[in-house]
DNA sequence: CAAAGTTATTATGAATTCAAAATTCCATCC
DNA sequence: GGATGGAATTTTGAATTCATAATAACTTTG
């Protein structure tokens, strides 16, 4: 299943720039210094600039003609829009998953769900988030729609650098768990229509947006 | 509303390569000859290769390390997957449109719908398709979700080169028109949930896939 | 002292160059 | 005659170079 290592230099460079953005070393709106990064990565400007163009088309970077590259500003609206999109994609993934998923995969997800409930009961937030992600990734993978997976991972890359306030009210959390209960049931009944609806409405996205540190908001406009 | 002309050379070149692909001058799976295109466009290899990398990240082109670029093969499955995705995006657009759209815009779409009915009654297929597209674009635009628009246009770019058999059975056509009738009603009632559902199920996508010339199918594997 | 104009410096856009990999072509061998 | 091996050629990947646009620094002037 693992892809052939397409180790193009420009892709390597692009990933390292994404790391810098994610780590916050390059902050939102920052100018991206070509020369400096070239020295740092030990490459010439050619692959670095190729990387920047690809990152621009992926939405993480902005290119101003004759004025260089910048880390794309994340406004609150952009993040909300992105989460709406991801919700729609998850919804589709749910519908498709019900058509294609094997019983084995359902069993795997059922098991993850059990684990999720455990972490919920013992209030292990980090573990809960990890398993939650695994469940959603499992459903996405079960859609067997390559284009969907690609788009989803691109979108999630875009908002990766957003930091959320880690507090989760108990009411929200309980609702999220109930959603997950309904998901599993819909999945086991292979009720795609219902699973899709649940995933589109699933509040985890909205929750994350709601609890989002509003540091990313519009005040950063230089 | 019109964007500033970011006329980077690489983007210009990329668009021209897309034209060649769309026109069929570069066929599915064809190797893309760097040197030749450079001469043809009168540019050096640098912007051309930048363009190829961007096109690869957009999904129209495939990059094989040390073995050049090729026009990405479209399999039937890829096209189906893409239409599924576009349906999901239109569904989301419908939901969002109901939240954001102005009465003026609704009136415009209502008018287009009237025109659509006219073309249906007089069986003007080309005009029907044109107005159909305008309606869908209107709903997409009314979503006011930039990321959605960008992604949708990227997806539609990917499948642009598919040629459909232009026959449309009367039963299909009638169903499509009925869908449109329901769309308008949901939109005017601002019933996002319903409009979303209609757009996701709207058979125009499935129809197009069904009537797709299967020349794109897997037989092209070299 | 501030504003405007001018020059110097730096950064970007694109062409060119160079090294390495892949492909082609041809000779040789079985 | 087909397969194998090995130069010659072509193509790709990446660094370097060159021209131009943008920015910074510095005068000059009101």
Short mmCIF file of C-alpha atoms (C1' of nucleotides) in Angstrom, two decimals:
data_model
loop_
_atom_site.label_atom_id
_atom_site.label_comp_id
_atom_site.label_asym_id
_atom_site.label_seq_id
_atom_site.Cartn_x
_atom_site.Cartn_y
_atom_site.Cartn_z
CA UNK A 1 0.00 0.00 0.00
CA UNK A 2 2.88 2.36 0.66
CA UNK A 3 3.65 4.62 -2.25
CA UNK A 4 6.94 4.65 -4.06
CA UNK A 5 9.24 7.20 -2.59
CA UNK A 6 8.90 10.12 -4.93
CA UNK A 7 11.74 11.91 -3.25
CA UNK A 8 11.87 15.04 -5.29
CA UNK A 9 13.95 17.68 -3.66
CA UNK A 10 11.28 20.31 -4.04
CA UNK A 11 8.76 18.16 -2.15
CA UNK A 12 11.27 17.61 0.62
CA UNK A 13 11.81 21.34 0.86
CA UNK A 14 8.09 22.00 0.79
CA UNK A 15 7.53 19.64 3.70
CA UNK A 16 10.25 21.30 5.72
CA UNK A 17 8.74 24.71 5.10
CA UNK A 18 5.39 23.33 6.23
CA UNK A 19 7.11 22.12 9.40
CA UNK A 20 8.47 25.59 10.03
CA UNK A 21 5.00 27.04 9.59
CA UNK A 22 3.41 24.43 11.80
CA UNK A 23 6.05 24.93 14.47
CA UNK A 24 5.37 28.63 14.37
CA UNK A 25 8.91 29.50 13.40
CA UNK A 26 7.41 31.12 10.36
CA UNK A 27 4.36 32.94 11.65
CA UNK A 28 1.20 33.88 9.86
CA UNK A 29 1.87 36.68 7.43
CA UNK A 30 5.63 36.42 7.76
CA UNK A 31 7.74 36.95 4.76
CA UNK A 32 9.53 33.78 3.72
CA UNK A 33 13.22 34.57 3.26
CA UNK A 34 14.45 32.63 0.25
CA UNK A 35 18.13 33.14 0.75
CA UNK A 36 18.04 32.23 4.40
CA UNK A 37 16.07 29.04 3.89
CA UNK A 38 18.35 28.04 1.03
CA UNK A 39 21.35 28.23 3.30
CA UNK A 40 19.53 26.47 6.07
CA UNK A 41 18.38 23.59 3.91
CA UNK A 42 21.56 23.53 1.88
CA UNK A 43 19.80 23.80 -1.45
CA UNK A 44 19.79 26.33 -4.23
CA UNK A 45 16.98 28.70 -4.94
CA UNK A 46 15.53 26.60 -7.75
CA UNK A 47 14.01 23.78 -5.67
CA UNK A 48 13.08 26.20 -2.93
CA UNK A 49 11.11 28.38 -5.28
CA UNK A 50 9.45 25.34 -6.82
CA UNK A 51 8.42 24.33 -3.33
CA UNK A 52 6.95 27.77 -2.67
CA UNK A 53 4.88 27.63 -5.82
CA UNK A 54 3.49 24.25 -4.90
CA UNK A 55 2.74 25.42 -1.38
CA UNK A 56 0.94 28.39 -2.83
CA UNK A 57 -1.25 26.13 -4.92
CA UNK A 58 -1.90 24.05 -1.81
CA UNK A 59 -3.00 27.15 0.05
CA UNK A 60 -0.39 27.44 2.79
CA UNK A 61 1.61 30.20 1.21
CA UNK A 62 0.87 33.38 -0.68
CA UNK A 63 2.96 34.65 -3.57
CA UNK A 64 3.08 38.36 -4.23
CA UNK A 65 4.57 39.05 -7.66
CA UNK A 66 8.02 40.60 -7.34
CA UNK A 67 7.50 40.79 -3.63
CA UNK A 68 8.18 37.31 -2.48
CA UNK A 69 6.31 34.66 -0.56
CA UNK A 70 4.48 34.98 2.69
CA UNK A 71 2.87 32.55 5.08
CA UNK A 72 -0.78 32.80 4.24
CA UNK A 73 -2.84 34.59 6.82
CA UNK A 74 -5.47 32.47 8.49
CA UNK A 75 -8.55 34.47 9.24
CA UNK A 76 -11.28 33.12 11.43
CA UNK A 77 -13.53 32.95 8.39
CA UNK A 78 -11.05 30.93 6.41
CA UNK A 79 -10.77 28.41 9.20
CA UNK A 80 -14.52 28.18 9.56
CA UNK A 81 -14.88 27.73 5.82
CA UNK A 82 -12.28 25.01 5.87
CA UNK A 83 -14.00 23.14 8.67
CA UNK A 84 -17.30 23.36 6.82
CA UNK A 85 -15.59 21.83 3.84
CA UNK A 86 -13.98 19.09 5.88
CA UNK A 87 -17.38 18.30 7.36
CA UNK A 88 -18.87 17.93 3.91
CA UNK A 89 -16.03 15.67 2.86
CA UNK A 90 -16.42 13.53 5.95
CA UNK A 91 -20.11 13.28 5.23
CA UNK A 92 -19.42 11.99 1.76
CA UNK A 93 -16.80 9.64 3.13
CA UNK A 94 -19.40 8.22 5.50
CA UNK A 95 -21.86 7.58 2.70
CA UNK A 96 -19.24 5.92 0.55
CA UNK A 97 -17.79 3.97 3.44
CA UNK A 98 -21.14 2.30 4.01
CA UNK A 99 -21.05 1.09 0.42
CA UNK A 100 -17.50 -0.19 0.39
CA UNK A 101 -16.29 -1.00 3.85
CA UNK A 102 -15.51 -4.57 4.83
CA UNK A 103 -16.85 -6.19 7.97
CA UNK A 104 -13.31 -6.38 9.26
CA UNK A 105 -12.84 -2.65 9.00
CA UNK A 106 -16.17 -2.06 10.71
CA UNK A 107 -15.01 -4.30 13.53
CA UNK A 108 -11.80 -2.30 13.80
CA UNK A 109 -13.70 0.93 14.06
CA UNK A 110 -16.10 -0.60 16.54
CA UNK A 111 -13.08 -1.49 18.66
CA UNK A 112 -11.71 2.03 18.40
CA UNK A 113 -15.11 3.28 19.44
CA UNK A 114 -14.96 1.13 22.56
CA UNK A 115 -11.57 2.60 23.32
CA UNK A 116 -12.96 6.08 22.74
CA UNK A 117 -15.71 5.47 25.29
CA UNK A 118 -13.12 4.29 27.79
CA UNK A 119 -11.06 7.44 27.38
CA UNK A 120 -14.20 9.50 27.68
CA UNK A 121 -15.23 7.84 30.94
CA UNK A 122 -11.81 8.29 32.46
CA UNK A 123 -11.51 11.78 31.01
CA UNK A 124 -8.26 11.14 29.17
CA UNK A 125 -8.50 14.01 26.77
CA UNK A 126 -5.31 13.44 24.78
CA UNK A 127 -6.08 9.77 24.24
CA UNK A 128 -9.64 10.64 23.37
CA UNK A 129 -8.48 13.00 20.66
CA UNK A 130 -6.04 10.47 19.29
CA UNK A 131 -8.64 7.71 19.02
CA UNK A 132 -11.19 10.18 17.69
CA UNK A 133 -8.82 11.02 14.89
CA UNK A 134 -8.20 7.36 14.16
CA UNK A 135 -11.92 6.72 13.84
CA UNK A 136 -12.43 9.59 11.45
CA UNK A 137 -9.40 8.57 9.42
CA UNK A 138 -10.73 5.05 9.28
CA UNK A 139 -14.01 6.22 7.81
CA UNK A 140 -12.23 8.46 5.33
CA UNK A 141 -10.01 5.61 4.21
CA UNK A 142 -13.02 3.32 3.86
CA UNK A 143 -14.54 5.69 1.33
CA UNK A 144 -12.00 4.40 -1.17
CA UNK A 145 -12.07 7.75 -2.88
CA UNK A 146 -8.51 8.87 -3.53
CA UNK A 147 -9.44 12.38 -4.57
CA UNK A 148 -11.40 12.81 -1.38
CA UNK A 149 -8.49 11.67 0.77
CA UNK A 150 -6.13 13.97 -1.03
CA UNK A 151 -8.40 16.98 -0.65
CA UNK A 152 -9.09 16.25 2.98
CA UNK A 153 -5.45 15.97 3.89
CA UNK A 154 -4.70 19.17 2.03
CA UNK A 155 -7.40 21.01 3.95
CA UNK A 156 -6.28 19.62 7.26
CA UNK A 157 -2.74 20.67 6.44
CA UNK A 158 -3.95 24.23 5.94
CA UNK A 159 -5.41 24.53 9.41
CA UNK A 160 -2.82 22.46 11.21
CA UNK A 161 -1.14 25.48 12.68
CA UNK A 162 -4.27 26.66 14.45
CA UNK A 163 -4.00 26.17 18.16
CA UNK A 164 -7.13 25.42 20.06
CA UNK A 165 -7.88 26.13 23.64
CA UNK A 166 -7.83 22.67 25.07
CA UNK A 167 -10.82 23.09 27.30
CA UNK A 168 -13.79 21.05 26.28
CA UNK A 169 -16.93 21.56 28.21
CA UNK A 170 -18.55 18.44 29.50
CA UNK A 171 -21.76 19.08 27.63
CA UNK A 172 -19.92 19.35 24.31
CA UNK A 173 -17.90 16.30 25.05
CA UNK A 174 -20.94 14.27 25.93
CA UNK A 175 -22.64 15.33 22.74
CA UNK A 176 -19.59 14.34 20.71
CA UNK A 177 -19.62 10.89 22.28
CA UNK A 178 -23.29 10.51 21.54
CA UNK A 179 -22.59 11.43 17.94
CA UNK A 180 -19.98 8.74 17.84
CA UNK A 181 -22.43 6.21 19.22
CA UNK A 182 -24.85 7.07 16.44
CA UNK A 183 -22.04 6.87 13.88
CA UNK A 184 -21.12 3.36 14.83
CA UNK A 185 -24.72 2.27 14.66
CA UNK A 186 -25.24 3.81 11.24
CA UNK A 187 -22.00 2.29 10.02
CA UNK A 188 -22.89 -1.19 11.22
CA UNK A 189 -26.29 -0.89 9.59
CA UNK A 190 -24.50 0.47 6.54
CA UNK A 191 -26.93 3.35 6.55
CA UNK A 192 -24.88 5.72 4.43
CA UNK A 193 -27.48 8.45 4.30
CA UNK A 194 -27.62 8.61 8.05
CA UNK A 195 -23.88 8.28 8.63
CA UNK A 196 -23.27 11.06 6.16
CA UNK A 197 -25.72 13.31 7.95
CA UNK A 198 -24.18 12.59 11.31
CA UNK A 199 -20.68 13.31 10.10
CA UNK A 200 -21.68 16.53 8.40
CA UNK A 201 -23.37 17.71 11.58
CA UNK A 202 -20.86 16.23 13.98
CA UNK A 203 -19.95 19.05 16.24
CA UNK A 204 -16.29 18.25 16.64
CA UNK A 205 -15.53 20.64 13.82
CA UNK A 206 -17.79 23.37 15.04
CA UNK A 207 -16.53 22.77 18.53
CA UNK A 208 -12.96 23.18 17.48
CA UNK A 209 -13.79 26.38 15.71
CA UNK A 210 -15.72 27.68 18.67
CA UNK A 211 -12.89 26.97 21.05
CA UNK A 212 -10.32 28.27 18.70
CA UNK A 213 -7.77 30.63 20.04
CA UNK A 214 -8.78 33.81 18.34
CA UNK A 215 -5.17 34.89 18.10
CA UNK A 216 -5.41 34.00 14.45
CA UNK A 217 -8.11 36.54 13.96
CA UNK A 218 -8.04 39.62 11.89
CA UNK A 219 -5.97 41.74 14.18
CA UNK A 220 -2.85 40.45 12.48
CA UNK A 221 -3.42 42.52 9.43
CA UNK A 222 -0.15 44.38 9.15
CA UNK B 1 -14.46 41.20 -7.07
CA UNK B 2 -11.95 40.50 -9.83
CA UNK B 3 -8.61 39.43 -8.51
CA UNK B 4 -5.48 41.37 -9.10
CA UNK B 5 -3.67 40.09 -12.11
CA UNK B 6 -1.09 37.82 -10.58
CA UNK B 7 0.50 37.31 -13.96
CA UNK B 8 3.33 35.09 -13.00
CA UNK B 9 4.91 33.48 -15.99
CA UNK B 10 4.65 30.03 -14.50
CA UNK B 11 0.90 30.40 -14.08
CA UNK B 12 0.56 31.53 -17.66
CA UNK B 13 2.51 28.52 -18.82
CA UNK B 14 0.46 26.22 -16.60
CA UNK B 15 -2.76 27.50 -18.12
CA UNK B 16 -1.45 26.97 -21.60
CA UNK B 17 -0.47 23.42 -20.78
CA UNK B 18 -3.96 22.87 -19.40
CA UNK B 19 -5.33 24.16 -22.70
CA UNK B 20 -3.22 21.67 -24.60
CA UNK B 21 -4.52 18.88 -22.39
CA UNK B 22 -8.09 20.04 -22.71
CA UNK B 23 -7.77 20.33 -26.47
CA UNK B 24 -6.42 16.82 -26.59
CA UNK B 25 -3.14 17.86 -28.12
CA UNK B 26 -1.52 16.30 -25.11
CA UNK B 27 -3.43 13.08 -24.59
CA UNK B 28 -3.96 11.13 -21.41
CA UNK B 29 -0.74 9.43 -20.42
CA UNK B 30 1.37 11.33 -22.90
CA UNK B 31 4.80 12.35 -21.96
CA UNK B 32 5.11 16.12 -21.71
CA UNK B 33 8.17 17.22 -23.70
CA UNK B 34 9.85 20.02 -21.78
CA UNK B 35 12.20 21.22 -24.47
CA UNK B 36 9.52 21.28 -27.12
CA UNK B 37 7.04 23.22 -25.02
CA UNK B 38 9.77 25.65 -24.01
CA UNK B 39 10.43 26.49 -27.63
CA UNK B 40 6.76 26.66 -28.40
CA UNK B 41 5.98 29.04 -25.56
CA UNK B 42 9.24 30.92 -25.89
CA UNK B 43 10.23 30.48 -22.27
CA UNK B 44 13.07 28.76 -20.53
CA UNK B 45 12.78 25.53 -18.67
CA UNK B 46 12.58 27.18 -15.27
CA UNK B 47 9.03 28.55 -15.48
CA UNK B 48 7.90 25.53 -17.44
CA UNK B 49 9.07 23.13 -14.79
CA UNK B 50 7.52 25.29 -12.08
CA UNK B 51 4.26 25.07 -13.98
CA UNK B 52 4.51 21.30 -14.19
CA UNK B 53 5.01 21.00 -10.46
CA UNK B 54 2.00 23.15 -9.75
CA UNK B 55 -0.09 21.18 -12.22
CA UNK B 56 1.02 18.01 -10.50
CA UNK B 57 -0.16 19.33 -7.18
CA UNK B 58 -3.44 20.30 -8.83
CA UNK B 59 -3.83 16.77 -10.11
CA UNK B 60 -3.70 17.23 -13.88
CA UNK B 61 -0.16 16.03 -14.34
CA UNK B 62 1.96 13.27 -12.95
CA UNK B 63 5.64 13.66 -12.14
CA UNK B 64 7.88 10.62 -12.38
CA UNK B 65 11.27 11.31 -10.78
CA UNK B 66 14.00 11.48 -13.38
CA UNK B 67 11.49 10.42 -15.97
CA UNK B 68 9.61 13.56 -16.68
CA UNK B 69 6.01 14.65 -16.55
CA UNK B 70 2.99 12.94 -18.03
CA UNK B 71 -0.61 13.90 -18.51
CA UNK B 72 -2.34 12.14 -15.68
CA UNK B 73 -4.44 9.19 -16.73
CA UNK B 74 -8.12 9.54 -16.06
CA UNK B 75 -9.64 6.26 -15.13
CA UNK B 76 -13.39 5.81 -14.94
CA UNK B 77 -13.08 5.44 -11.18
CA UNK B 78 -11.19 8.69 -10.82
CA UNK B 79 -13.88 10.53 -12.73
CA UNK B 80 -16.63 8.95 -10.69
CA UNK B 81 -14.80 9.81 -7.49
CA UNK B 82 -14.40 13.36 -8.65
CA UNK B 83 -18.08 13.74 -9.44
CA UNK B 84 -18.98 12.33 -6.05
CA UNK B 85 -16.77 14.96 -4.52
CA UNK B 86 -18.25 17.73 -6.60
CA UNK B 87 -21.71 16.62 -5.57
CA UNK B 88 -20.75 16.84 -1.91
CA UNK B 89 -19.34 20.30 -2.46
CA UNK B 90 -22.47 21.46 -4.25
CA UNK B 91 -24.51 20.11 -1.39
CA UNK B 92 -22.53 22.13 1.10
CA UNK B 93 -22.76 25.15 -1.17
CA UNK B 94 -26.53 24.79 -1.17
CA UNK B 95 -26.69 24.70 2.60
CA UNK B 96 -24.45 27.71 2.95
CA UNK B 97 -26.17 29.59 0.17
CA UNK B 98 -29.45 29.42 2.05
CA UNK B 99 -27.76 31.14 4.97
CA UNK B 100 -26.02 33.87 3.04
CA UNK B 101 -27.73 34.55 -0.23
CA UNK B 102 -29.47 37.85 -0.87
CA UNK B 103 -32.99 38.12 -2.19
CA UNK B 104 -31.57 39.69 -5.33
CA UNK B 105 -29.42 36.68 -6.03
CA UNK B 106 -32.33 34.37 -5.43
CA UNK B 107 -34.33 36.38 -7.94
CA UNK B 108 -31.50 36.05 -10.46
CA UNK B 109 -31.40 32.31 -10.04
CA UNK B 110 -35.17 32.14 -10.24
CA UNK B 111 -34.92 33.93 -13.56
CA UNK B 112 -32.25 31.52 -14.80
CA UNK B 113 -34.53 28.71 -13.75
CA UNK B 114 -37.32 30.11 -15.89
CA UNK B 115 -34.92 30.25 -18.78
CA UNK B 116 -33.88 26.67 -18.07
CA UNK B 117 -37.49 25.53 -18.27
CA UNK B 118 -37.87 27.30 -21.57
CA UNK B 119 -34.86 25.57 -23.04
CA UNK B 120 -36.14 22.28 -21.71
CA UNK B 121 -39.54 22.72 -23.31
CA UNK B 122 -38.06 23.62 -26.67
CA UNK B 123 -35.39 20.95 -26.31
CA UNK B 124 -32.46 23.32 -26.79
CA UNK B 125 -29.82 21.09 -25.26
CA UNK B 126 -26.82 23.39 -25.56
CA UNK B 127 -28.65 26.34 -24.06
CA UNK B 128 -30.03 24.11 -21.37
CA UNK B 129 -26.54 23.02 -20.38
CA UNK B 130 -25.29 26.59 -20.38
CA UNK B 131 -28.06 27.84 -18.11
CA UNK B 132 -27.77 24.77 -15.96
CA UNK B 133 -24.15 25.58 -15.37
CA UNK B 134 -24.98 29.19 -14.56
CA UNK B 135 -27.46 28.11 -11.93
CA UNK B 136 -25.03 25.77 -10.26
CA UNK B 137 -22.30 28.38 -10.37
CA UNK B 138 -24.69 30.88 -8.85
CA UNK B 139 -25.37 28.61 -5.91
CA UNK B 140 -21.68 27.89 -5.46
CA UNK B 141 -20.86 31.57 -5.46
CA UNK B 142 -23.64 32.27 -2.97
CA UNK B 143 -21.98 29.93 -0.49
CA UNK B 144 -19.41 32.65 0.11
CA UNK B 145 -16.88 29.99 0.91
CA UNK B 146 -13.67 30.74 -0.92
CA UNK B 147 -12.03 27.43 -0.14
CA UNK B 148 -15.05 25.62 -1.51
CA UNK B 149 -15.01 27.58 -4.74
CA UNK B 150 -11.33 27.02 -5.21
CA UNK B 151 -11.60 23.32 -4.62
CA UNK B 152 -14.61 22.96 -6.87
CA UNK B 153 -12.94 24.70 -9.74
CA UNK B 154 -9.86 22.57 -9.28
CA UNK B 155 -11.93 19.41 -9.44
CA UNK B 156 -13.85 20.56 -12.46
CA UNK B 157 -10.57 21.40 -14.15
CA UNK B 158 -9.42 17.84 -13.63
CA UNK B 159 -12.33 16.32 -15.50
CA UNK B 160 -12.69 19.01 -18.12
CA UNK B 161 -11.09 16.90 -20.78
CA UNK B 162 -13.67 14.14 -20.45
CA UNK B 163 -15.98 14.06 -23.39
CA UNK B 164 -19.52 12.95 -22.82
CA UNK B 165 -21.88 11.34 -25.24
CA UNK B 166 -24.33 14.13 -25.75
CA UNK B 167 -27.44 12.01 -25.75
CA UNK B 168 -29.69 12.61 -22.81
CA UNK B 169 -32.67 10.39 -22.48
CA UNK B 170 -35.93 12.17 -21.97
CA UNK B 171 -36.58 10.46 -18.67
CA UNK B 172 -33.24 11.67 -17.28
CA UNK B 173 -33.82 15.14 -18.57
CA UNK B 174 -37.24 15.34 -17.04
CA UNK B 175 -35.89 14.16 -13.71
CA UNK B 176 -33.16 16.80 -13.85
CA UNK B 177 -35.70 19.51 -14.47
CA UNK B 178 -37.80 18.30 -11.57
CA UNK B 179 -34.73 18.42 -9.39
CA UNK B 180 -34.21 21.99 -10.45
CA UNK B 181 -37.78 22.83 -9.58
CA UNK B 182 -37.25 21.44 -6.10
CA UNK B 183 -33.97 23.34 -5.82
CA UNK B 184 -35.58 26.66 -6.51
CA UNK B 185 -38.30 26.01 -3.98
CA UNK B 186 -35.83 25.00 -1.30
CA UNK B 187 -33.69 28.01 -2.07
CA UNK B 188 -36.59 30.44 -1.87
CA UNK B 189 -37.64 28.91 1.41
CA UNK B 190 -34.00 29.03 2.46
CA UNK B 191 -34.27 25.41 3.43
CA UNK B 192 -30.58 24.64 3.43
CA UNK B 193 -30.90 21.12 4.65
CA UNK B 194 -33.22 20.26 1.80
CA UNK B 195 -31.32 22.17 -0.87
CA UNK B 196 -28.15 20.44 0.20
CA UNK B 197 -29.78 17.07 -0.07
CA UNK B 198 -31.17 17.81 -3.50
CA UNK B 199 -27.84 19.00 -4.81
CA UNK B 200 -25.99 16.02 -3.43
CA UNK B 201 -28.47 13.67 -5.07
CA UNK B 202 -28.99 15.71 -8.20
CA UNK B 203 -28.45 13.32 -11.02
CA UNK B 204 -26.71 15.67 -13.38
CA UNK B 205 -23.40 14.42 -12.07
CA UNK B 206 -24.35 10.79 -12.12
CA UNK B 207 -25.91 11.30 -15.49
CA UNK B 208 -22.77 12.76 -16.89
CA UNK B 209 -20.78 9.88 -15.57
CA UNK B 210 -23.25 7.38 -16.91
CA UNK B 211 -23.15 8.90 -20.35
CA UNK B 212 -19.45 9.30 -20.30
CA UNK B 213 -17.55 8.20 -23.29
CA UNK B 214 -15.69 5.24 -21.93
CA UNK B 215 -12.73 6.00 -24.15
CA UNK B 216 -11.05 7.29 -21.06
CA UNK B 217 -11.27 3.92 -19.47
CA UNK B 218 -8.53 1.63 -18.47
CA UNK B 219 -7.56 0.38 -21.87
CA UNK B 220 -5.14 3.26 -22.18
CA UNK B 221 -2.68 1.67 -19.83
CA UNK B 222 0.47 1.62 -21.91
"C1'" DC C 1 13.39 68.89 10.68
"C1'" DA C 2 10.42 66.74 7.37
"C1'" DA C 3 9.55 65.61 2.67
"C1'" DA C 4 10.99 64.49 -1.79
"C1'" DG C 5 14.23 62.84 -4.85
"C1'" DT C 6 18.26 60.01 -5.90
"C1'" DT C 7 21.47 56.39 -5.48
"C1'" DA C 8 22.90 51.94 -3.52
"C1'" DT C 9 21.58 47.56 -2.05
"C1'" DT C 10 18.96 43.62 -1.96
"C1'" DA C 11 15.55 40.30 -3.58
"C1'" DT C 12 13.03 38.39 -7.19
"C1'" DG C 13 12.11 36.38 -12.00
"C1'" DA C 14 13.88 33.87 -15.47
"C1'" DA C 15 17.69 32.08 -18.50
"C1'" DT C 16 21.67 29.51 -18.65
"C1'" DT C 17 24.91 26.11 -17.26
"C1'" DC C 18 26.52 21.81 -15.32
"C1'" DA C 19 26.15 17.09 -13.41
"C1'" DA C 20 23.69 12.94 -13.13
"C1'" DA C 21 20.27 9.83 -14.62
"C1'" DA C 22 17.70 7.62 -18.26
"C1'" DT C 23 17.09 6.39 -22.97
"C1'" DT C 24 18.60 5.17 -27.49
"C1'" DC C 25 21.43 3.04 -30.60
"C1'" DC C 26 24.64 -0.14 -32.05
"C1'" DA C 27 27.78 -3.91 -31.72
"C1'" DT C 28 28.55 -8.36 -29.89
"C1'" DC C 29 27.44 -12.84 -28.38
"C1'" DC C 30 24.66 -16.99 -27.83
"C1'" DG D 1 17.49 -13.93 -35.15
"C1'" DG D 2 16.87 -12.38 -30.52
"C1'" DA D 3 19.04 -11.15 -26.33
"C1'" DT D 4 22.77 -8.79 -23.84
"C1'" DG D 5 26.15 -5.26 -22.92
"C1'" DG D 6 28.04 -0.87 -23.49
"C1'" DA D 7 28.99 3.63 -25.51
"C1'" DA D 8 26.62 7.97 -27.35
"C1'" DT D 9 22.79 10.88 -26.90
"C1'" DT D 10 19.11 12.96 -24.76
"C1'" DT D 11 16.57 14.42 -20.78
"C1'" DT D 12 16.10 15.61 -16.19
"C1'" DG D 13 17.49 17.81 -11.60
"C1'" DA D 14 19.55 21.44 -9.53
"C1'" DA D 15 23.06 25.31 -9.14
"C1'" DT D 16 24.53 29.41 -11.01
"C1'" DT D 17 24.22 33.62 -13.47
"C1'" DC D 18 22.09 37.74 -15.23
"C1'" DA D 19 18.47 41.34 -15.68
"C1'" DT D 20 14.98 43.80 -13.49
"C1'" DA D 21 11.96 45.30 -9.90
"C1'" DA D 22 11.54 46.62 -5.10
"C1'" DT D 23 13.42 48.29 -0.87
"C1'" DA D 24 16.61 50.76 1.95
"C1'" DA D 25 19.86 54.31 2.70
"C1'" DC D 26 21.34 58.67 1.89
"C1'" DT D 27 21.12 63.47 0.09
"C1'" DT D 28 19.25 67.52 -0.86
"C1'" DT D 29 15.95 71.06 -0.44
"C1'" DG D 30 12.05 73.73 1.21
#
